[in-house]
XYZ file of C-alpha atoms in Angstrom:
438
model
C -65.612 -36.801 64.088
C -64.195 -34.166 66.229
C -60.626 -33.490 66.488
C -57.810 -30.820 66.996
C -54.218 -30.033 65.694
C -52.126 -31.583 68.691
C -53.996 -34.884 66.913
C -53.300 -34.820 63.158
C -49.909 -33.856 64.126
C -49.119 -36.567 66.358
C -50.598 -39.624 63.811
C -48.311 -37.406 61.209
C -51.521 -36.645 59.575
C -49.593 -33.167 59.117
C -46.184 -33.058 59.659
C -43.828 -29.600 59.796
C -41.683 -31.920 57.322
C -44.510 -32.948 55.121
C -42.519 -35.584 53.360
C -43.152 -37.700 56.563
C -46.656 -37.107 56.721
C -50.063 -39.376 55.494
C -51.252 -36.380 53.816
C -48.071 -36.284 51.691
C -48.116 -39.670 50.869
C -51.793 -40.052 49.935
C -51.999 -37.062 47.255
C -52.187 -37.874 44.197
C -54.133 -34.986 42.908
C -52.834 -33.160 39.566
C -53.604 -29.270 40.626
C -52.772 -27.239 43.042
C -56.023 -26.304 43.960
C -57.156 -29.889 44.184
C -54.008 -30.509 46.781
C -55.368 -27.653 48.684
C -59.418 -29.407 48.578
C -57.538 -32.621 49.925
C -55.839 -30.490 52.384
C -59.305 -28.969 53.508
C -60.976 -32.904 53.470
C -58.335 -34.227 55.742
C -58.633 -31.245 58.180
C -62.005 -31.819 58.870
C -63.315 -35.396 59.400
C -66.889 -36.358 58.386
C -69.917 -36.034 60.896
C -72.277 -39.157 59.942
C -71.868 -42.176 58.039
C -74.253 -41.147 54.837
C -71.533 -38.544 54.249
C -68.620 -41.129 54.509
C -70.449 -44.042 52.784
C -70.834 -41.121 49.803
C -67.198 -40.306 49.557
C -66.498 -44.075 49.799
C -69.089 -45.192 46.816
C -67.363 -41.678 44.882
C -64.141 -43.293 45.181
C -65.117 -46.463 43.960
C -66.947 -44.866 41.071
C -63.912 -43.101 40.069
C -61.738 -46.573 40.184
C -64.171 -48.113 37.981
C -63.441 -45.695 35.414
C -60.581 -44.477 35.603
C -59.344 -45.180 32.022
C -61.671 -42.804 31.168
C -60.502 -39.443 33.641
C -59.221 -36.250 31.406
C -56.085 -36.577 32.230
C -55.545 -33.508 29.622
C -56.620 -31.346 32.593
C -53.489 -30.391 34.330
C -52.353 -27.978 36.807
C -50.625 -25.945 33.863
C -53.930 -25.578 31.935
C -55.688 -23.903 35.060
C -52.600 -21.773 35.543
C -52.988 -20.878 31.574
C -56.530 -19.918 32.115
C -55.857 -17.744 35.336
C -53.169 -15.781 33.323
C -55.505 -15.013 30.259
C -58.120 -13.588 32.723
C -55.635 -11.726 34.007
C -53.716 -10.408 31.052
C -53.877 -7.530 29.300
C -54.603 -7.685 25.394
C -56.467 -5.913 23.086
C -60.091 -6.823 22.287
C -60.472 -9.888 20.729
C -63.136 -9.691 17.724
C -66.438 -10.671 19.101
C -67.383 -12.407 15.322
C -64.125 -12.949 13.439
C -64.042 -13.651 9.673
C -61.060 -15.576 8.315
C -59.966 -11.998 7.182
C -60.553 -10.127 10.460
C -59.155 -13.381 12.303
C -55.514 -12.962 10.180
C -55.869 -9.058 10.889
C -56.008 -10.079 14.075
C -53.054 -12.045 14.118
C -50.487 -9.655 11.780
C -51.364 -6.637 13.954
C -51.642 -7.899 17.030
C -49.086 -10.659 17.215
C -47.898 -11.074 20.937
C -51.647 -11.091 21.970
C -52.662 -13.413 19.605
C -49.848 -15.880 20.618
C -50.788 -15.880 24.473
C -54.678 -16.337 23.211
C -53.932 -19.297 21.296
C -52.165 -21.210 23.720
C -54.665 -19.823 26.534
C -57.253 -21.327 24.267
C -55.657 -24.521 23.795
C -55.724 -25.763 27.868
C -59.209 -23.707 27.887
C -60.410 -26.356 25.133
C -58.282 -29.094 27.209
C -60.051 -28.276 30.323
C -63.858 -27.752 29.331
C -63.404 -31.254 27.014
C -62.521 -32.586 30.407
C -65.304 -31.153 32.338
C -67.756 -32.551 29.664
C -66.256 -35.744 29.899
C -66.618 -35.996 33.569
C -70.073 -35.027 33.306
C -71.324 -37.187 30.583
C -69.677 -40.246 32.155
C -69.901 -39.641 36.058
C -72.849 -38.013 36.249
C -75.638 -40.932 36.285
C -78.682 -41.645 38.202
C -76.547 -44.206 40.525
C -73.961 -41.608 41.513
C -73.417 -41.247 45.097
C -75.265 -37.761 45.808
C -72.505 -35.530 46.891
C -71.014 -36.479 43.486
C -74.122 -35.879 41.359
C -74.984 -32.825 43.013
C -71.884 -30.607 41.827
C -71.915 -31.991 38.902
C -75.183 -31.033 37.833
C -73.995 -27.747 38.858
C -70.974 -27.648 36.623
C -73.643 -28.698 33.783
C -75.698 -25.795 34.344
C -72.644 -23.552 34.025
C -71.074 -25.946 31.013
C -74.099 -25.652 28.873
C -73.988 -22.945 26.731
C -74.405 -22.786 23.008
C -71.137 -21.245 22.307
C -69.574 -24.536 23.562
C -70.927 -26.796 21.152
C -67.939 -26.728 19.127
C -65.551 -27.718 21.653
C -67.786 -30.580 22.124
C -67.864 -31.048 18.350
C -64.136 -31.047 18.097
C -61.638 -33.391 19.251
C -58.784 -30.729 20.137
C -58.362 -27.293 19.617
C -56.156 -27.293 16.326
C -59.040 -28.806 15.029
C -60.613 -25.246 15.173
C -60.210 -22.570 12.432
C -58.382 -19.664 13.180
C -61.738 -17.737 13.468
C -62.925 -20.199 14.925
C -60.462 -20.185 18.080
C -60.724 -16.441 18.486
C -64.901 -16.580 18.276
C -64.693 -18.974 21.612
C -62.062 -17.238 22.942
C -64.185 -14.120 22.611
C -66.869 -15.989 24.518
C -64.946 -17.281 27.085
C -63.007 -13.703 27.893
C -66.111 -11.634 28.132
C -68.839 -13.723 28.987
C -67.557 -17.245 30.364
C -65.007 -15.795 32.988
C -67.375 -16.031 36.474
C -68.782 -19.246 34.960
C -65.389 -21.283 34.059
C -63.680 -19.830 37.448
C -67.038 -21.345 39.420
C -66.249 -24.586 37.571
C -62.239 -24.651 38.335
C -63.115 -24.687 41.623
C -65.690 -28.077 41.272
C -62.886 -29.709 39.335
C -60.394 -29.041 42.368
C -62.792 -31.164 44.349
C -62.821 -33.605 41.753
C -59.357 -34.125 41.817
C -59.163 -34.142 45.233
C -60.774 -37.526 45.200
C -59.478 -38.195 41.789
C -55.954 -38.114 44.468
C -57.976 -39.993 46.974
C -59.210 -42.867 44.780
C -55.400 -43.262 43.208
C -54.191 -43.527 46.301
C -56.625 -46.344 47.177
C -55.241 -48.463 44.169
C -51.434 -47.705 44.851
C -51.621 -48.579 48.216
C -54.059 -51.603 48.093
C -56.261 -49.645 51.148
C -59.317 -51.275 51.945
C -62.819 -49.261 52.695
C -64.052 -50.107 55.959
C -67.383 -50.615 57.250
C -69.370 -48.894 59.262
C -71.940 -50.336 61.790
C -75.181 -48.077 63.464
C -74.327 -48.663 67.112
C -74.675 -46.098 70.125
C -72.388 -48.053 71.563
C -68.294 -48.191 70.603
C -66.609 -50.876 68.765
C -63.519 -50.830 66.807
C -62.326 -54.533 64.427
C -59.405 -54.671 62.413
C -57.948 -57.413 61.078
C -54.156 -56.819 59.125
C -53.627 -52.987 60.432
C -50.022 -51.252 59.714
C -48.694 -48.171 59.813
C -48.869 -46.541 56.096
C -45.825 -44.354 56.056
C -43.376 -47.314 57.298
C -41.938 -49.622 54.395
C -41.866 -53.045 56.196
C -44.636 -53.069 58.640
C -46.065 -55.810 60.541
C -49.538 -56.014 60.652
C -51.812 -55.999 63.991
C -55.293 -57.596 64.586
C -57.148 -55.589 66.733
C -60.778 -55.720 68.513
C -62.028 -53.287 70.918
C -65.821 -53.017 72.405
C -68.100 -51.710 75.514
C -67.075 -54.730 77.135
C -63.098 -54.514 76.515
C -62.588 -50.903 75.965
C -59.482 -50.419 77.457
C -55.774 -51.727 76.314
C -53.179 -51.277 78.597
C -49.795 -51.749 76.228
C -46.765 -52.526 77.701
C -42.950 -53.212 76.039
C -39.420 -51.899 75.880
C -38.399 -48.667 73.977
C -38.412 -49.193 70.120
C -40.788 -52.539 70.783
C -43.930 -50.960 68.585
C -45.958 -48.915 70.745
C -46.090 -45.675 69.459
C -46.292 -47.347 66.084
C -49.128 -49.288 66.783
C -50.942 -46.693 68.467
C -50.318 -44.141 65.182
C -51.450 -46.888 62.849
C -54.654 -47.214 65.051
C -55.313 -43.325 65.312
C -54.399 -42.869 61.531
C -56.572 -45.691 60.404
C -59.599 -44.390 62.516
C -58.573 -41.047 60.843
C -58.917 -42.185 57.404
C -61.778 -44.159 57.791
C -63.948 -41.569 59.017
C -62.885 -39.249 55.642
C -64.286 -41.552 53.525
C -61.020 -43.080 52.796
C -59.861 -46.805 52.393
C -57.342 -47.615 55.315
C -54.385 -49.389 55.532
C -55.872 -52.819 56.852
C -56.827 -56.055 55.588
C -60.332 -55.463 56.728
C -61.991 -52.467 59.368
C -65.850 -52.502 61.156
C -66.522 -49.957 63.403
C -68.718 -47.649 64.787
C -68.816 -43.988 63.938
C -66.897 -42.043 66.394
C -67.924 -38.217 67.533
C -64.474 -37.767 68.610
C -60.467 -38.777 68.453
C -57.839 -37.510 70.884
C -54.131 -38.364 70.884
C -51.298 -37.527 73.647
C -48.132 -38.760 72.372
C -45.864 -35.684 71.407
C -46.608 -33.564 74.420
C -43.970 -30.391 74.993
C -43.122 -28.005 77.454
C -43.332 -24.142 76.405
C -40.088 -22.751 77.797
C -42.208 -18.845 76.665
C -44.737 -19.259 79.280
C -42.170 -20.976 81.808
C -44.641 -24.236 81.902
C -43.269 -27.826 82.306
C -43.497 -30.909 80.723
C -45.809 -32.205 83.278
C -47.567 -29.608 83.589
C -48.546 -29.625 79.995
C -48.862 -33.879 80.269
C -51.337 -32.902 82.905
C -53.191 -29.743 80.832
C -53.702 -32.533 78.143
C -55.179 -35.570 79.922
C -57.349 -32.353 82.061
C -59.019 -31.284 79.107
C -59.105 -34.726 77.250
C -61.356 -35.847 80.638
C -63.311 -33.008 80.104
C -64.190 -34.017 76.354
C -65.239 -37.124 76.736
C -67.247 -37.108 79.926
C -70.340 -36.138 77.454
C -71.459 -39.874 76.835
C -70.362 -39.716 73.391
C -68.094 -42.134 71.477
C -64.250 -41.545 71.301
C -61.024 -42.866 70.291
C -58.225 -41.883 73.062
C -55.113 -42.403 72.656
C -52.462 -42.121 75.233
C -48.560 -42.880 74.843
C -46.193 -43.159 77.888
C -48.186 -41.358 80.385
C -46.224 -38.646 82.745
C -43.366 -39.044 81.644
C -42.461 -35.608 82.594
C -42.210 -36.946 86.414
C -40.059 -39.474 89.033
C -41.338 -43.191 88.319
C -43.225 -43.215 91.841
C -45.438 -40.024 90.932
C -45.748 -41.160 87.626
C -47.025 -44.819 88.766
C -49.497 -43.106 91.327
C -50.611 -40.370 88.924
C -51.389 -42.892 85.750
C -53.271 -45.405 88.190
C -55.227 -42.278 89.256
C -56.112 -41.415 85.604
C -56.533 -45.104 84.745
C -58.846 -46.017 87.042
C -61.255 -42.823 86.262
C -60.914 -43.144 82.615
C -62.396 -46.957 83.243
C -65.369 -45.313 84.235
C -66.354 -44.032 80.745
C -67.979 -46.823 78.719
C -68.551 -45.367 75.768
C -65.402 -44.746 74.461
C -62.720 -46.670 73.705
C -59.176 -46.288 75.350
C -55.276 -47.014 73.920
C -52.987 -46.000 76.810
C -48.919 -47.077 76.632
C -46.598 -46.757 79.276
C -43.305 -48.797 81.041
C -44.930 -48.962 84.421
C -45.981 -52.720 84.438
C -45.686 -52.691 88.009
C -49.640 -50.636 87.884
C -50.703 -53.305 85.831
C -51.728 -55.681 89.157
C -54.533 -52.918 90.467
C -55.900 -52.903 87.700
C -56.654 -56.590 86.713
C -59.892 -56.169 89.194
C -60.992 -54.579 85.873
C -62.634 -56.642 84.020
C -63.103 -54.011 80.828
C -59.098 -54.424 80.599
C -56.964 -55.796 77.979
C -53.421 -56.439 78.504
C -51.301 -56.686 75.409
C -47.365 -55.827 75.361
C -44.589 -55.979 72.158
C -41.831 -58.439 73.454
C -38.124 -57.836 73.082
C -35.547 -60.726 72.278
C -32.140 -60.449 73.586
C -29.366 -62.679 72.789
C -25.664 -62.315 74.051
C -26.479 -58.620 74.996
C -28.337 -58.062 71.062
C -31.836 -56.888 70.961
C -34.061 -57.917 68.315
C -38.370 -56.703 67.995
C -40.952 -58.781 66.056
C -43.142 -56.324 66.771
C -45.670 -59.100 67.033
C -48.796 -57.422 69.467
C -49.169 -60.712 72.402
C -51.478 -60.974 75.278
C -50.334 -59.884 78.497
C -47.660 -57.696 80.459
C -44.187 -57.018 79.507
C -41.404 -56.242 82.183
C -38.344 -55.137 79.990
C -36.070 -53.108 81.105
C -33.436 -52.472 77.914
C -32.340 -49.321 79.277
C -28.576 -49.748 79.876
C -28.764 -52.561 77.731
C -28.982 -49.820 74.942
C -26.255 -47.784 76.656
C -24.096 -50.776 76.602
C -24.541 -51.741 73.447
C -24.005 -48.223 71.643
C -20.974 -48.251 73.708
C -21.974 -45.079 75.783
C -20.735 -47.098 79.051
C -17.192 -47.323 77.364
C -16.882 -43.932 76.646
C -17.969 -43.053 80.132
C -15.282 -45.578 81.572
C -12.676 -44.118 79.376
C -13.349 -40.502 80.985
């Protein structure tokens, strides 16, 4: 599924503070590395649904057993392995005896101290690797899963390894012992265990992935083989708030378009971001926030919701509202299937302009069938022209307001809203008495 950076930053996919993002809150991975793999994975969405059902079936594999994950790999032992590559020390012996192994150590103390405890997350780590072999890597394993592991076998399987696989942990090893493997896995191992550090950083990236499935309770969604749009969800929220309210949601060819109306702080941009993130996840191979998700495999997703001027090149808000929708029209005139999501359109311009200009767009963006449309804004008044439409759904967030208090259920209804809470919210944050007082 296509996408671009203006996008994953306005679902908070990525976020400049990355405590507030999705990423943030979905990794669970142990390394570094594998933080950067997850990083890569929710950068780039999936293409077809093979690839997502794969990462789906990988996660769900991993949940099944996840008693049995090395958690003795940690970000420390690659970090340990790194830094005895990259020391300097003198040769280790390439057969120690027990005498030549305490030479070893007397004479070359300092050296021999980083090489055992290099050797000890070494041991850690390769146990690990074999353990994720022998028990992930079956017949039945989703293919993408298989496949690098039977590469990290080919590089795993050598002779000189037998005794880690013998052993239980490294101080079960001799002293000669230890330095004999470490000898191995200085001067002969290094291109092979580096090649396999880098598998196990996708490993834990959906090691993270799959954890973050079972804190959060996400569901996998399923995907239908349709050329034609459709989007179900039943029990959608926004992951990153900590009381949401759930939304039920249905969008096809034949009702592809929901117009969303309601006051400021109502829901909208909310429930927009929980659709755009969900559709996000979902084509990733990840579970989503939801009580249950079908849809079709999108080509493409496209948000405008954070739009800003750029005071550098002297161009306005509008301008850039404008710049956005221009090229967003010029995506998704292709036939293909998109999500598009549009929050309070133009509102860098005067309410007439801006009523005239969104019909405008409205009513051309109707035209495309085969994509599916979420567009927000306070303008109800538009909302008559287009009920001719039958492809239209109106849904609004209604505001309560009792002796001048405003509360929000947040509940999504059919229909229009016509709030107005404006200087309500002046009023009541008492910005109208300070202004009297002047």
């Amino acid at each position: 599924m296509e996408t671009d950076k203006t996008t994953l930053n306005d679902l908070a996919v990525f976020q400049h503070d990355e405590e507030f993002s999705i990423f943030h809150k979905l990794n669970f991975t142990r390394t570094v590395g594998g933080r950067e793999k997850l990083r890569h994975i929710f950068s780039y969405s999936l293409q077809d649904i093979g690839s997502i059902q794969n990462v789906q079936k990988t996660l769900q594999l991993i949940l099944e057993k996840k008693d049995d994950w090395p958690l003795s790999i940690s970000n420390g032992s690659v970090l340990m392995i790194h830094k005895f590559y990259e020391s300097n020390i003198d040769q280790i012996p390439a057969r120690p005896t027990v005498s030549s192994a305490h030479f070893y150590k007397i004479f070359h103390a300092p050296d021999y101290s980083l090489v055992k405890y290099s050797m000890g997350h070494a041991f850690d780590f390769i146990k690990g690797m074999q353990q994720i072999i022998k028990i992930f890597m079956t017949e039945d394993a989703p293919e993408n899963l298989k496949k690098i592991l039977q590469k990290a076998n080919i590089l795993i399987e050598k002779h000189q390894l037998n005794i880690i696989t013998a052993k239980e942990k490294m101080s079960d090893l001799s002293m000669h012992e230890m330095l004999g493997l470490a000898h191995f896995i200085r001067y002969h191992f290094k291109q092979n265990l580096l090649e396999i550090i880098e598998i196990y950083f996708q490993l834990d990236a959906w090691y993270g992935m799959a954890m973050a499935v079972e804190e959060f309770r996400l569901v996998f969604p399923s995907f239908i083989m349709s050329q034609k749009p459709k989007l179900n969800v039943r029990g959608l929220y926004h992951l990153l708030l900590h009381e949401p309210v759930a939304y039920d949601l249905e969008l096809d060819v034949g009702n592809n378009f929901i117009f969303l109306t309601g006051a400021n702080m109502a829901g909208k941009s909310t429930f927009i971001k929980a659709v755009g993130g969900a559709a996000f996840l979902a084509h990733i191979g990840m579970g989503v926030p939801a009580k249950s998700m079908e849809l079709s495999l999108f080509d493409g997703l496209l948000s405008n919701i954070n739009v800003v001027d750029n005071v550098v090149k002297g161009e306005s808000y509008f301008y850039n509202e404008v710049q956005r929708i221009k090229n967003t029209i010029l995506k998704i005139n292709d036939g293909r299937k998109w999500l598009i999501l549009i929050d309070e359109l133009f509102k860098g311009t005067n309410v007439q302009d801006a009523m005239k200009c969104s019909t405008v767009v409205i009513e051309g963006l109707i035209k495309i069938k085969s994509s599916l449309f979420i567009l927000s804004t306070h303008l109800y008044e538009i909302a008559e022209v287009l009920k001719e439409y039958p492809n239209i759904k109106f849904k609004y967030f209604e505001t309560n307001v009792e002796d001048e208090q405003l509360s929000f259920n947040y509940n999504l209804k059919d229909g229009i809203s016509n709030d107005r809470l404006g200087y309500l919210i002046l009023k009541r944050e008492k910005v109208i008495d300070l202004l009297e007082k002047l």
